[in-house]
mmCIF file of C-alpha atoms in Angstrom:
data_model
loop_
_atom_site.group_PDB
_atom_site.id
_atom_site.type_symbol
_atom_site.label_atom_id
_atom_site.label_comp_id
_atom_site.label_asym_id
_atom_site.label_seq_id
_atom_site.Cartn_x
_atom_site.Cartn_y
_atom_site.Cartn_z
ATOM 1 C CA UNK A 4 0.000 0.000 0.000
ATOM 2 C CA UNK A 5 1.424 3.967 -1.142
ATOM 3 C CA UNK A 6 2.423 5.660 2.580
ATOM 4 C CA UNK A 7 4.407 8.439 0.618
ATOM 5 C CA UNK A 8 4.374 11.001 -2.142
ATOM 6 C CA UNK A 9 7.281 11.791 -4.334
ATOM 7 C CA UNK A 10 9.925 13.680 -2.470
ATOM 8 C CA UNK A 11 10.646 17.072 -2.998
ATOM 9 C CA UNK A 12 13.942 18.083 -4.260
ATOM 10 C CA UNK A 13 13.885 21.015 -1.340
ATOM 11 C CA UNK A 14 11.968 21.232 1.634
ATOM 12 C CA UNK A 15 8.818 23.857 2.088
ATOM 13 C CA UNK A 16 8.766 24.948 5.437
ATOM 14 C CA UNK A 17 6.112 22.867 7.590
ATOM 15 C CA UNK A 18 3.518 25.282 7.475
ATOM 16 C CA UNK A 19 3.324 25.514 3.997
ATOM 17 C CA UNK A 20 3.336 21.884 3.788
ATOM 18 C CA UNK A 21 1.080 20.712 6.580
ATOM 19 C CA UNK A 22 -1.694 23.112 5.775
ATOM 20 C CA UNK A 23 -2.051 21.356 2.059
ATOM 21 C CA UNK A 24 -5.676 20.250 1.868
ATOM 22 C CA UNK A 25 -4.697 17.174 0.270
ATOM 23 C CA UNK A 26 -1.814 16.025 2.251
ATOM 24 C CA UNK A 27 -2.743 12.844 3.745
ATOM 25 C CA UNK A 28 1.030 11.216 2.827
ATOM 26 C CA UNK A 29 4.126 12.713 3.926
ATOM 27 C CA UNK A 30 6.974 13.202 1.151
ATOM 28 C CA UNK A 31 9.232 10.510 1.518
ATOM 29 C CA UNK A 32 12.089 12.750 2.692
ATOM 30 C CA UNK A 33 10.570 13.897 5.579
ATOM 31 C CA UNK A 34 10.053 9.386 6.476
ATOM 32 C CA UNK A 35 12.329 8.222 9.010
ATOM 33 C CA UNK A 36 13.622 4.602 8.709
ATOM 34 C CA UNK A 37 11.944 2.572 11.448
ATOM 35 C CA UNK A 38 15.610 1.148 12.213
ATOM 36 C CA UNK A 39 17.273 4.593 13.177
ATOM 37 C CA UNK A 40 16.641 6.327 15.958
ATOM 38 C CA UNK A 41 13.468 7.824 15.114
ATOM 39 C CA UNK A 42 11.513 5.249 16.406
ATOM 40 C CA UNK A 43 9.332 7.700 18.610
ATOM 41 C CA UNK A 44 8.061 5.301 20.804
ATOM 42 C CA UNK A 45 8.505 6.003 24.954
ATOM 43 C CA UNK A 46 7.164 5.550 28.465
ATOM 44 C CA UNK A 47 5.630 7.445 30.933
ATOM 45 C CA UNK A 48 7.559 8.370 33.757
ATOM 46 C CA UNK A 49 6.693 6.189 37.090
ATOM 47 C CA UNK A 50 7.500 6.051 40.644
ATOM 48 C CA UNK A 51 11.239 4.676 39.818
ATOM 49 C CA UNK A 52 12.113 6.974 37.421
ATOM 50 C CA UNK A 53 10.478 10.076 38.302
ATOM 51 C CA UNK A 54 11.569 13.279 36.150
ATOM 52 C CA UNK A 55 13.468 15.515 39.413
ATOM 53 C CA UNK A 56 11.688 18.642 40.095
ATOM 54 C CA UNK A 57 13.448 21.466 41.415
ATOM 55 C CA UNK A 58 12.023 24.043 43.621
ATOM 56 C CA UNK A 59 13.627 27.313 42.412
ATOM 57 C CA UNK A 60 12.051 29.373 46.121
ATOM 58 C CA UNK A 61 14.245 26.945 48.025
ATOM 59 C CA UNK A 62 17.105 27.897 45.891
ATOM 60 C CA UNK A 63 16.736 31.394 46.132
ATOM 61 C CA UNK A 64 16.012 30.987 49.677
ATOM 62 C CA UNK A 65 17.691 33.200 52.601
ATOM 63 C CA UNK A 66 17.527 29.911 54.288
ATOM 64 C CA UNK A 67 20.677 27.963 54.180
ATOM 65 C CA UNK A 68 19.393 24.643 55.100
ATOM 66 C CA UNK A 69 17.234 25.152 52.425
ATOM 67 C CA UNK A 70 19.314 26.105 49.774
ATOM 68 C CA UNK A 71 21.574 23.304 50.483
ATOM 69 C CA UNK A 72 18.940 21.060 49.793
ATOM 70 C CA UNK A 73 18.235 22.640 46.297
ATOM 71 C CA UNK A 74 22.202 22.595 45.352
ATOM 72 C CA UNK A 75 22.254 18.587 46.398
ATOM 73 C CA UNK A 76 18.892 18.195 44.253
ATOM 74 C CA UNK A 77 20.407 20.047 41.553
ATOM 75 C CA UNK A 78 23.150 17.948 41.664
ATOM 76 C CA UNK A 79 22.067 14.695 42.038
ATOM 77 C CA UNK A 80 19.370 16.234 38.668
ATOM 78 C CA UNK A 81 22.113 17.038 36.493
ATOM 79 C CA UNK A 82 24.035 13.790 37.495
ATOM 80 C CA UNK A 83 21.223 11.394 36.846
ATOM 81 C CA UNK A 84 19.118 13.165 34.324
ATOM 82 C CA UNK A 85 20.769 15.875 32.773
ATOM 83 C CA UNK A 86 17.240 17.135 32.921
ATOM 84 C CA UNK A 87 14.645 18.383 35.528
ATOM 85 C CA UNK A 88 11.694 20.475 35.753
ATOM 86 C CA UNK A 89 11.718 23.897 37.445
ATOM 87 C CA UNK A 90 8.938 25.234 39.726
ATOM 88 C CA UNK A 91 7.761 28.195 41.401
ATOM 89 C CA UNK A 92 10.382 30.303 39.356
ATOM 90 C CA UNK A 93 8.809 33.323 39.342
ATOM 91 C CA UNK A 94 8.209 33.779 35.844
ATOM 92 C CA UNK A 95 4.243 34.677 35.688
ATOM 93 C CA UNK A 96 2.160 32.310 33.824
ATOM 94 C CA UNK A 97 0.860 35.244 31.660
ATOM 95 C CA UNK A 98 4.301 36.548 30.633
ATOM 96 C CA UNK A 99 4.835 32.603 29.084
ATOM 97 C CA UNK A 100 1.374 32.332 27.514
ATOM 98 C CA UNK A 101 2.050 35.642 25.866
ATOM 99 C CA UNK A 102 5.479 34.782 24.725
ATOM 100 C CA UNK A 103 4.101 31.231 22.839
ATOM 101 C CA UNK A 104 1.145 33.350 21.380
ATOM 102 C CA UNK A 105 3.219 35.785 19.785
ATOM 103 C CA UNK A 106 5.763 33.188 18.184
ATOM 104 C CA UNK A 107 2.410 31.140 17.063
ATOM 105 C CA UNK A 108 1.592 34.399 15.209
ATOM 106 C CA UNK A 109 5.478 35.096 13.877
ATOM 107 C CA UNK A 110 4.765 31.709 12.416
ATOM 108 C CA UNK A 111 1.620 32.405 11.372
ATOM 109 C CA UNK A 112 3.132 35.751 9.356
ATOM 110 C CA UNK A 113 2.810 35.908 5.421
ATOM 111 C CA UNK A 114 5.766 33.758 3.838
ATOM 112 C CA UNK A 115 7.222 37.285 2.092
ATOM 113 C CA UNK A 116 7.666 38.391 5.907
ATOM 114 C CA UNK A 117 9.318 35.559 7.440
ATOM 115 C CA UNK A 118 11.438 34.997 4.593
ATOM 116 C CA UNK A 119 13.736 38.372 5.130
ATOM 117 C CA UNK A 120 15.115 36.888 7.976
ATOM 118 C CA UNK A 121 16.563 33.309 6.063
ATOM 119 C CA UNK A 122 19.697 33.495 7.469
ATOM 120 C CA UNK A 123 22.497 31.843 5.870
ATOM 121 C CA UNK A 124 25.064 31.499 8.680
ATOM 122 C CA UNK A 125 24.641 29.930 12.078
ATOM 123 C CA UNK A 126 25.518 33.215 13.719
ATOM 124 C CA UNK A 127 23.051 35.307 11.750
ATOM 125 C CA UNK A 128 21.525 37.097 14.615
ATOM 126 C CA UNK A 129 17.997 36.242 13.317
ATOM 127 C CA UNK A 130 17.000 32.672 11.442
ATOM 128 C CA UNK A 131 13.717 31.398 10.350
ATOM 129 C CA UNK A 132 14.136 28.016 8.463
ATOM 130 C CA UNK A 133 12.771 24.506 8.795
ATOM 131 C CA UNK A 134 13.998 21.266 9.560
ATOM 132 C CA UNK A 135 17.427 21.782 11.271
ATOM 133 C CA UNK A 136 19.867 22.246 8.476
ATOM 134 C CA UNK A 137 18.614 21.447 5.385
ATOM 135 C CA UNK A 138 21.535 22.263 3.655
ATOM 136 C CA UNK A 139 23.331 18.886 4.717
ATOM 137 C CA UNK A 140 20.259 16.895 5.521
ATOM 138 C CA UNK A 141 18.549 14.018 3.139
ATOM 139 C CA UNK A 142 15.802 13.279 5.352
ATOM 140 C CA UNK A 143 13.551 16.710 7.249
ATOM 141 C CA UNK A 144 12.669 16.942 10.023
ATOM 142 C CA UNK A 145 8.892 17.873 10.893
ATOM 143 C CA UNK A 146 9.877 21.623 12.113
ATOM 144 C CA UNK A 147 9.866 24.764 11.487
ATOM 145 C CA UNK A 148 12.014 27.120 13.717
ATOM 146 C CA UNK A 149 12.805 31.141 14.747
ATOM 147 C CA UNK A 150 16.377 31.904 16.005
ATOM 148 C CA UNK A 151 17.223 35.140 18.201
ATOM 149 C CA UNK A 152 20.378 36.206 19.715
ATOM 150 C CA UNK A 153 19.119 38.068 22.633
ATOM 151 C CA UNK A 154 21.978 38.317 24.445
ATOM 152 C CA UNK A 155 25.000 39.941 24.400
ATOM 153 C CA UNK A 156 23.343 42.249 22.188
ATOM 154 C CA UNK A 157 19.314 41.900 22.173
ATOM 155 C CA UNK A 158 18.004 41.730 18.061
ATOM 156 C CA UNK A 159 14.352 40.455 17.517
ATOM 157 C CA UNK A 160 11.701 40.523 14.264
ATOM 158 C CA UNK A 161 9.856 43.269 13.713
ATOM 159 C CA UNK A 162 6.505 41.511 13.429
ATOM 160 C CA UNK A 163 4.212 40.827 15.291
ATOM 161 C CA UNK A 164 4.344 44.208 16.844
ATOM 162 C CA UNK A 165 4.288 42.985 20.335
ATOM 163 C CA UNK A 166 7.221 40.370 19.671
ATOM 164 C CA UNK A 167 10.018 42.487 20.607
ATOM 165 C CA UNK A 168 8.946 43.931 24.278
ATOM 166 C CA UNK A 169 7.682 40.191 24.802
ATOM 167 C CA UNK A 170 10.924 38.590 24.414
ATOM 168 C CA UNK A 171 12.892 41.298 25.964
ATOM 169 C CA UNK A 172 11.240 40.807 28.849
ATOM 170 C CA UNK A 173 10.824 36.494 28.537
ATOM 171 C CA UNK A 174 14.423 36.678 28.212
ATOM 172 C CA UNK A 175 15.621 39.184 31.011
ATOM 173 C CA UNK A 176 13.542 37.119 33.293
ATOM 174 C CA UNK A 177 14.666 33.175 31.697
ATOM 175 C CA UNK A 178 18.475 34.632 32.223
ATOM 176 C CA UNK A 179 17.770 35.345 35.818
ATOM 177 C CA UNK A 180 16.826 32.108 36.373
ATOM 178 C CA UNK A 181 19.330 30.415 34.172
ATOM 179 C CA UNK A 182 21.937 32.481 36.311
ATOM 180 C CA UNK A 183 20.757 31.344 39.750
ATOM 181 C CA UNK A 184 20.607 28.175 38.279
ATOM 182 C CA UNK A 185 24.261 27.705 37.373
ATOM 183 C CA UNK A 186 25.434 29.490 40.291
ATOM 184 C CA UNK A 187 23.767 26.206 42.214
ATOM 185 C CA UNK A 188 25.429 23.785 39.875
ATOM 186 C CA UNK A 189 28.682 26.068 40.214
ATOM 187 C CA UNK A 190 28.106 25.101 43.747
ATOM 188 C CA UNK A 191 27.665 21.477 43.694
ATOM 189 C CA UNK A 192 30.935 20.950 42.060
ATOM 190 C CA UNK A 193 32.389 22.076 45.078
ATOM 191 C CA UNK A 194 33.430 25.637 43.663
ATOM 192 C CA UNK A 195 32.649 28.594 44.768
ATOM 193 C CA UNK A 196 28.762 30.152 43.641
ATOM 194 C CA UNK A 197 30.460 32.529 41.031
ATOM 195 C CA UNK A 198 33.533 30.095 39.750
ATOM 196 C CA UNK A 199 31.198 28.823 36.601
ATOM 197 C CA UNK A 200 30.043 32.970 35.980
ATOM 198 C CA UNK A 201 33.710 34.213 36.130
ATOM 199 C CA UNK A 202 35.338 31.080 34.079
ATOM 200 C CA UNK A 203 32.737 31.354 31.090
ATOM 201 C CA UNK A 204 32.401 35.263 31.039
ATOM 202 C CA UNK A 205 28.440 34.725 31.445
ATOM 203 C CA UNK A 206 28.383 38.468 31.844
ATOM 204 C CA UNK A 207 28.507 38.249 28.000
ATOM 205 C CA UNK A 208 27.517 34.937 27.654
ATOM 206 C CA UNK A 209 25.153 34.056 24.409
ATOM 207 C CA UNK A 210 21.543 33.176 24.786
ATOM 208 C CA UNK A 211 19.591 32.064 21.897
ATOM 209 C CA UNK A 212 15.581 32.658 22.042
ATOM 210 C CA UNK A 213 14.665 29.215 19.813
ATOM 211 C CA UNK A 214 10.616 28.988 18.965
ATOM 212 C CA UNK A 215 9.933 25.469 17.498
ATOM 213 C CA UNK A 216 7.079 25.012 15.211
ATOM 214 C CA UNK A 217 5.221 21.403 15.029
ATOM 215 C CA UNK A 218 2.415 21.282 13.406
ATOM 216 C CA UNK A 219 0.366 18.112 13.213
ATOM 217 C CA UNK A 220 1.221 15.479 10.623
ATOM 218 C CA UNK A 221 -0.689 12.874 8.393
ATOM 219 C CA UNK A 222 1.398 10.249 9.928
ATOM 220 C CA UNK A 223 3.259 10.983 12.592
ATOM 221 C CA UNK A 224 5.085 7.970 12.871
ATOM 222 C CA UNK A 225 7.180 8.365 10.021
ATOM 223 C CA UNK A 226 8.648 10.992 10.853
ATOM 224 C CA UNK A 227 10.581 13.426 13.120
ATOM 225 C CA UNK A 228 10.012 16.645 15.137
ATOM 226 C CA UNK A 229 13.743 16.948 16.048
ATOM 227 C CA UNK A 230 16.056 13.892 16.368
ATOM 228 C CA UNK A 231 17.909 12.491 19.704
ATOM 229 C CA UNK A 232 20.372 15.212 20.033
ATOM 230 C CA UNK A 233 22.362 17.050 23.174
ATOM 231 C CA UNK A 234 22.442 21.058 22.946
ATOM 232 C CA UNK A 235 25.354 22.882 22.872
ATOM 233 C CA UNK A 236 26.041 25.660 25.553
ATOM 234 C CA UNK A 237 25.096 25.208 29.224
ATOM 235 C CA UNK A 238 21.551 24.890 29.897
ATOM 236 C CA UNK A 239 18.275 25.460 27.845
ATOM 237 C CA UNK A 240 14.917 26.312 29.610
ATOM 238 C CA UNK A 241 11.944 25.301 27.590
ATOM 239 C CA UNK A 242 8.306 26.202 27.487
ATOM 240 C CA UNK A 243 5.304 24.588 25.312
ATOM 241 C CA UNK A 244 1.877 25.485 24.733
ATOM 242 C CA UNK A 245 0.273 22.473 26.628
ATOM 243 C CA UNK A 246 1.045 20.102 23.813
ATOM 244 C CA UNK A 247 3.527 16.934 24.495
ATOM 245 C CA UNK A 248 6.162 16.052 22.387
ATOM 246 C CA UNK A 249 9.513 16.098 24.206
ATOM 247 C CA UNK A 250 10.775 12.968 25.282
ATOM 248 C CA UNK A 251 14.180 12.328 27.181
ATOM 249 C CA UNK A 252 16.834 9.827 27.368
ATOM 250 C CA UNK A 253 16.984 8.013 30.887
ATOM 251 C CA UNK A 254 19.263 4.799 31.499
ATOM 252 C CA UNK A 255 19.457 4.210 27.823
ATOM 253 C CA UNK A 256 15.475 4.320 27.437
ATOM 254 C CA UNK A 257 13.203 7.191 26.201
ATOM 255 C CA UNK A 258 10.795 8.509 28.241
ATOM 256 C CA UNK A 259 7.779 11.238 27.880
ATOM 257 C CA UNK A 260 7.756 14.837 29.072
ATOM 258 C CA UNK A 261 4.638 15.370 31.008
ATOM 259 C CA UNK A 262 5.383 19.002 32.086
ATOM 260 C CA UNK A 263 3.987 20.213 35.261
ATOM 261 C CA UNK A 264 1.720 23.692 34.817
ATOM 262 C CA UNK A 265 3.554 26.515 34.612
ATOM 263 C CA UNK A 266 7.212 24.522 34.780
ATOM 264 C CA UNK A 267 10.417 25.113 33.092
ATOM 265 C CA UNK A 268 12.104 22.468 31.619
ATOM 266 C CA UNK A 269 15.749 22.184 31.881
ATOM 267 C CA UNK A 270 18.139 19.972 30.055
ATOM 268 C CA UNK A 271 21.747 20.051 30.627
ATOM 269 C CA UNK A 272 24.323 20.936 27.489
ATOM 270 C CA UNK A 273 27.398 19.901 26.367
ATOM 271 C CA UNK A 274 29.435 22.743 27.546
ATOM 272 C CA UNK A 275 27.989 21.658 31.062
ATOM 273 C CA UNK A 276 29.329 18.612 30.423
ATOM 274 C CA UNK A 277 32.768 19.737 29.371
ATOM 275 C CA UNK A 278 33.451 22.150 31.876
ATOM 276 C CA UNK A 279 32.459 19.583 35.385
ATOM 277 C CA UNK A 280 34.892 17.354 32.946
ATOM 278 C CA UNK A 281 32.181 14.813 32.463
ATOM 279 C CA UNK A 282 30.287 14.240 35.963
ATOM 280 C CA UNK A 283 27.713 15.931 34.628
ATOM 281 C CA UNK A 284 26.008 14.562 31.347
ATOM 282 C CA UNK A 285 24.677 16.445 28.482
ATOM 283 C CA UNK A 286 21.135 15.152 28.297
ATOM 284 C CA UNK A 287 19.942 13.177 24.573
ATOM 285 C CA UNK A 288 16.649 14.485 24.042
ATOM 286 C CA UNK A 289 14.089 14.716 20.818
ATOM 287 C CA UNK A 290 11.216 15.803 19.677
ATOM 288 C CA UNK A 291 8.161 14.223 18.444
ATOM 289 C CA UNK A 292 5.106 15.247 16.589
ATOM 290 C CA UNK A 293 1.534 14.254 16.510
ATOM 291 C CA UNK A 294 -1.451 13.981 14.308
ATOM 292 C CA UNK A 295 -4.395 16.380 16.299
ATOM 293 C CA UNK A 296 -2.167 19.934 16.915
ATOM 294 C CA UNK A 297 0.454 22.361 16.663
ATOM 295 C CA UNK A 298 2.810 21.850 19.122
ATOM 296 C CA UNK A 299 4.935 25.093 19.763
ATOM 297 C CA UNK A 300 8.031 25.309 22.365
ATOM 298 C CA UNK A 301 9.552 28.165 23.143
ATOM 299 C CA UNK A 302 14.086 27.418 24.034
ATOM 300 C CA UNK A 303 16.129 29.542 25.586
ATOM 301 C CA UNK A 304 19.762 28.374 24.964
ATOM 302 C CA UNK A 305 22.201 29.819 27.482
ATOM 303 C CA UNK A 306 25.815 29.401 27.087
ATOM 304 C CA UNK A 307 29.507 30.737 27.591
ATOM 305 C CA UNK A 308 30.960 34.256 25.817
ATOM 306 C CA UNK A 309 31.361 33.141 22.159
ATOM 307 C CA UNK A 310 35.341 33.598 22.484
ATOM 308 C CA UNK A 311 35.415 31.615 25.746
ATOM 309 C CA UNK A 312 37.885 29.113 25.557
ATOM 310 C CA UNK A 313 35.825 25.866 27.627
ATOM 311 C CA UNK A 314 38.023 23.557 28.983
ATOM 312 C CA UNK A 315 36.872 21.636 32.378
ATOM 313 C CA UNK A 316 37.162 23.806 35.541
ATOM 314 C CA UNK A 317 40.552 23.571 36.927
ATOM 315 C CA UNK A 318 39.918 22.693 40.203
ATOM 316 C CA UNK A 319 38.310 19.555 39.114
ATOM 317 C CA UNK A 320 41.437 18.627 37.204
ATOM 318 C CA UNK A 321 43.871 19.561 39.902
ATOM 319 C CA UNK A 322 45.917 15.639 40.374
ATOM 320 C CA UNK A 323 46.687 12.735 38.177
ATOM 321 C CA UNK A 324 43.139 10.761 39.078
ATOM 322 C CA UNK A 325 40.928 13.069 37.191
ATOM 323 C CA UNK A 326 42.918 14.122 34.529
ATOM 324 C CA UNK A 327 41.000 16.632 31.623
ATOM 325 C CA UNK A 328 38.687 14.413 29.804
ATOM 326 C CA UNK A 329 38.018 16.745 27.124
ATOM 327 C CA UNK A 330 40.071 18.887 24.251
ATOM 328 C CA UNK A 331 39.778 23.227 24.826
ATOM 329 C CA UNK A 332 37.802 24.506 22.086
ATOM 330 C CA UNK A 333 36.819 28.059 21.687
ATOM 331 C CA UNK A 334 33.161 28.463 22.276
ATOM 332 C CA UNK A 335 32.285 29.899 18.830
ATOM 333 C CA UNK A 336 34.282 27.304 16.942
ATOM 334 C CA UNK A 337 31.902 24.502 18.570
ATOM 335 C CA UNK A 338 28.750 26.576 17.554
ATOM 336 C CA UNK A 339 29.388 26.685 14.108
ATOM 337 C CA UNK A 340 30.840 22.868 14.133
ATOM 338 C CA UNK A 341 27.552 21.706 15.644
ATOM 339 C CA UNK A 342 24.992 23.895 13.768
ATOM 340 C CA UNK A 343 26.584 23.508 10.456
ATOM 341 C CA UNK A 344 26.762 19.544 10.113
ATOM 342 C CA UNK A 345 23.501 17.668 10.518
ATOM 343 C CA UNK A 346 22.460 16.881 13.953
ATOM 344 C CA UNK A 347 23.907 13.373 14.857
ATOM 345 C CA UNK A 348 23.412 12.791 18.798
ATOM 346 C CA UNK A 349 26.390 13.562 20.727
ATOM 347 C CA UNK A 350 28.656 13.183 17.803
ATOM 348 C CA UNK A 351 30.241 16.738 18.009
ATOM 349 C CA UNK A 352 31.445 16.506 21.630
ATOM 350 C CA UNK A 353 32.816 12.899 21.105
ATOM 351 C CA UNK A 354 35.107 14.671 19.395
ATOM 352 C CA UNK A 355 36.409 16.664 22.510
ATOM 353 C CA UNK A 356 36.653 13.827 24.537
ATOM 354 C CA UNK A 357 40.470 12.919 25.102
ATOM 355 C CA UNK A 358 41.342 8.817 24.677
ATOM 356 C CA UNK A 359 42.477 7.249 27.649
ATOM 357 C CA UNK A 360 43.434 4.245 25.718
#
């Protein structure tokens, strides 16, 4: 029996493609083979392997019994997992709905519009595209995505109207958190709050507003929202709009997302990884898609200055039984590595990783 239509010699973006009135086949570029790791099939999280929640109040708390016990939760999180859920940030509920509105309605934009900011070069400061790089890719991925460098320097679209202000402001306040964030995991290393800050030059540190477009798909289980990958940088704090679709790698086995109201989710990236010299994990995630909505996430990518050298922290490579397990490389130079190749798991920080052999 026919699943699939021709294939196209280039992709549409998503939009164009899923809203076809006669689509009821995907092209056969955007079908996954059932033997890679597309295979979107996962489990619910249960009692004995429960996605850690952190409580951001008892990190922020003037308390220090408290705190502690956030820094030993992030910890054991970030060991574990490499992903956890944030609560009772601080970050009102109305701020994030407004934020995933407003990139439903960038999205949404005429294609003339959205098309003057097709950036060519991974550090174009805006990029609207689809898939991940379709450039290097010979199967799509089921996506369509924004790309904002909001920080050092803040750039945003022009349209909608209210896009700008609303990121500003999603961003100030995501950064804020990211920040107290890493000064915990700065702490559970054993170094000092601001040792991670000061070593990275976070003061100018790049974040990357990411909104992810997935709309819903003929048959979803050919295909891919975004395939198992780790993010560059430090940490990325997602949002969604109430739709699932992310699912996480735990103890070699995928498992679903169910995101608490109002929650951040946090994975760990491979910059993380690098710099606590591999006791902390950069978390495999992916992305799947679904046959009833749009799913739309909203990432936040925070990571070192862009002409940071990361190397592990030196204090955690200080005698000959934890010698550096991974190669320097400047910041920028792993950026454009990453972002310019297709996405292939871990693949571009196995090459960091120093042979003990």
């Amino acid at each position: 029996m026919e699943t699939t239509a021709a294939p196209l010699l280039q992709p549409p973006n998503i939009k164009q493609l899923a809203d076809s009135p006669d689509l009821h086949f995907i092209p056969s570029n955007y079908v996954h083979s059932t033997n890679d790791p597309g295979d979107s099939s996962a489990t619910d999280p249960d009692d004995s392997n429960s996605i850690p929640i952190i409580d951001f109040s008892l990190l922020t708390s003037g308390d220090p019994h408290q705190r502690s016990i956030a820094i030993h939760n992030l910890s054991k999180a970030c060991q574990d997992w490499g992903f956890f859920m944030v609560v009772n940030h601080g970050i009102s509920e109305n701020l994030m709905k407004a934020v995933i509105d407003c990139t439903h309605d960038f999205f949404n934009l005429p294609e003339e519009d959205k098309r003057e900011y097709a950036g060519k070069h991974v550090l174009d400061p805006i990029r609207c595209g689809t898939s991940f790089n379709a450039s290097k890719e010979n199967v799509f991925f089921w996506r369509d995505y924004l790309k904002v460098f909001v920080h050092p320097h803040f750039h945003s679209p022009t349209k909608p109207q209210c896009y700008r202000d609303i990121i500003s402001e999603y961003c100030e306040k995501i950064g804020e958190v990211a920040k107290k964030l890493l000064g915990g995991i700065s702490e559970s290393l054993g170094l000092e709050e601001s040792f991670l800050d000061k070593a990275l030059d976070l003061k100018s540190g790049l974040q990357i507003f990411v909104g992810n477009y997935y709309p819903s798909c003929p048959q979803p289980e050919l295909t891919m929202g975004m395939p198992p990958h780790s993010d560059h940088g430090l940490l990325t704090l997602l949002i969604q709009n109430q739709v699932s679709g992310l699912q996480v790698q735990y103890q070699g086995k995928w498992i679903n997302v169910n995101a608490l109201p109002n929650s951040l989710l946090v994975n760990t990236g491979d910059h993380l990884e690098i710099f606590s010299n591999g006791k902390y994990k950069s978390n495999m995630h992916r992305a799947v898609v679904n046959n009833k909505v749009t799913r739309i996430s909203i990432a936040t990518a925070h990571g070192p200055s862009l002409e940071t050298i990361v190397s592990p922290a030196s204090p955690l490579v200080d005698n000959e039984n934890s010698a550096a397990a991974y190669i320097p490389m400047k910041y920028r130079d792993y950026l454009e590595l990453q972002q310019s190749n297709q996405l292939d798991g871990k693949s571009c920080l196995e090459r960091l990783k120093i042979s003990r052999n």
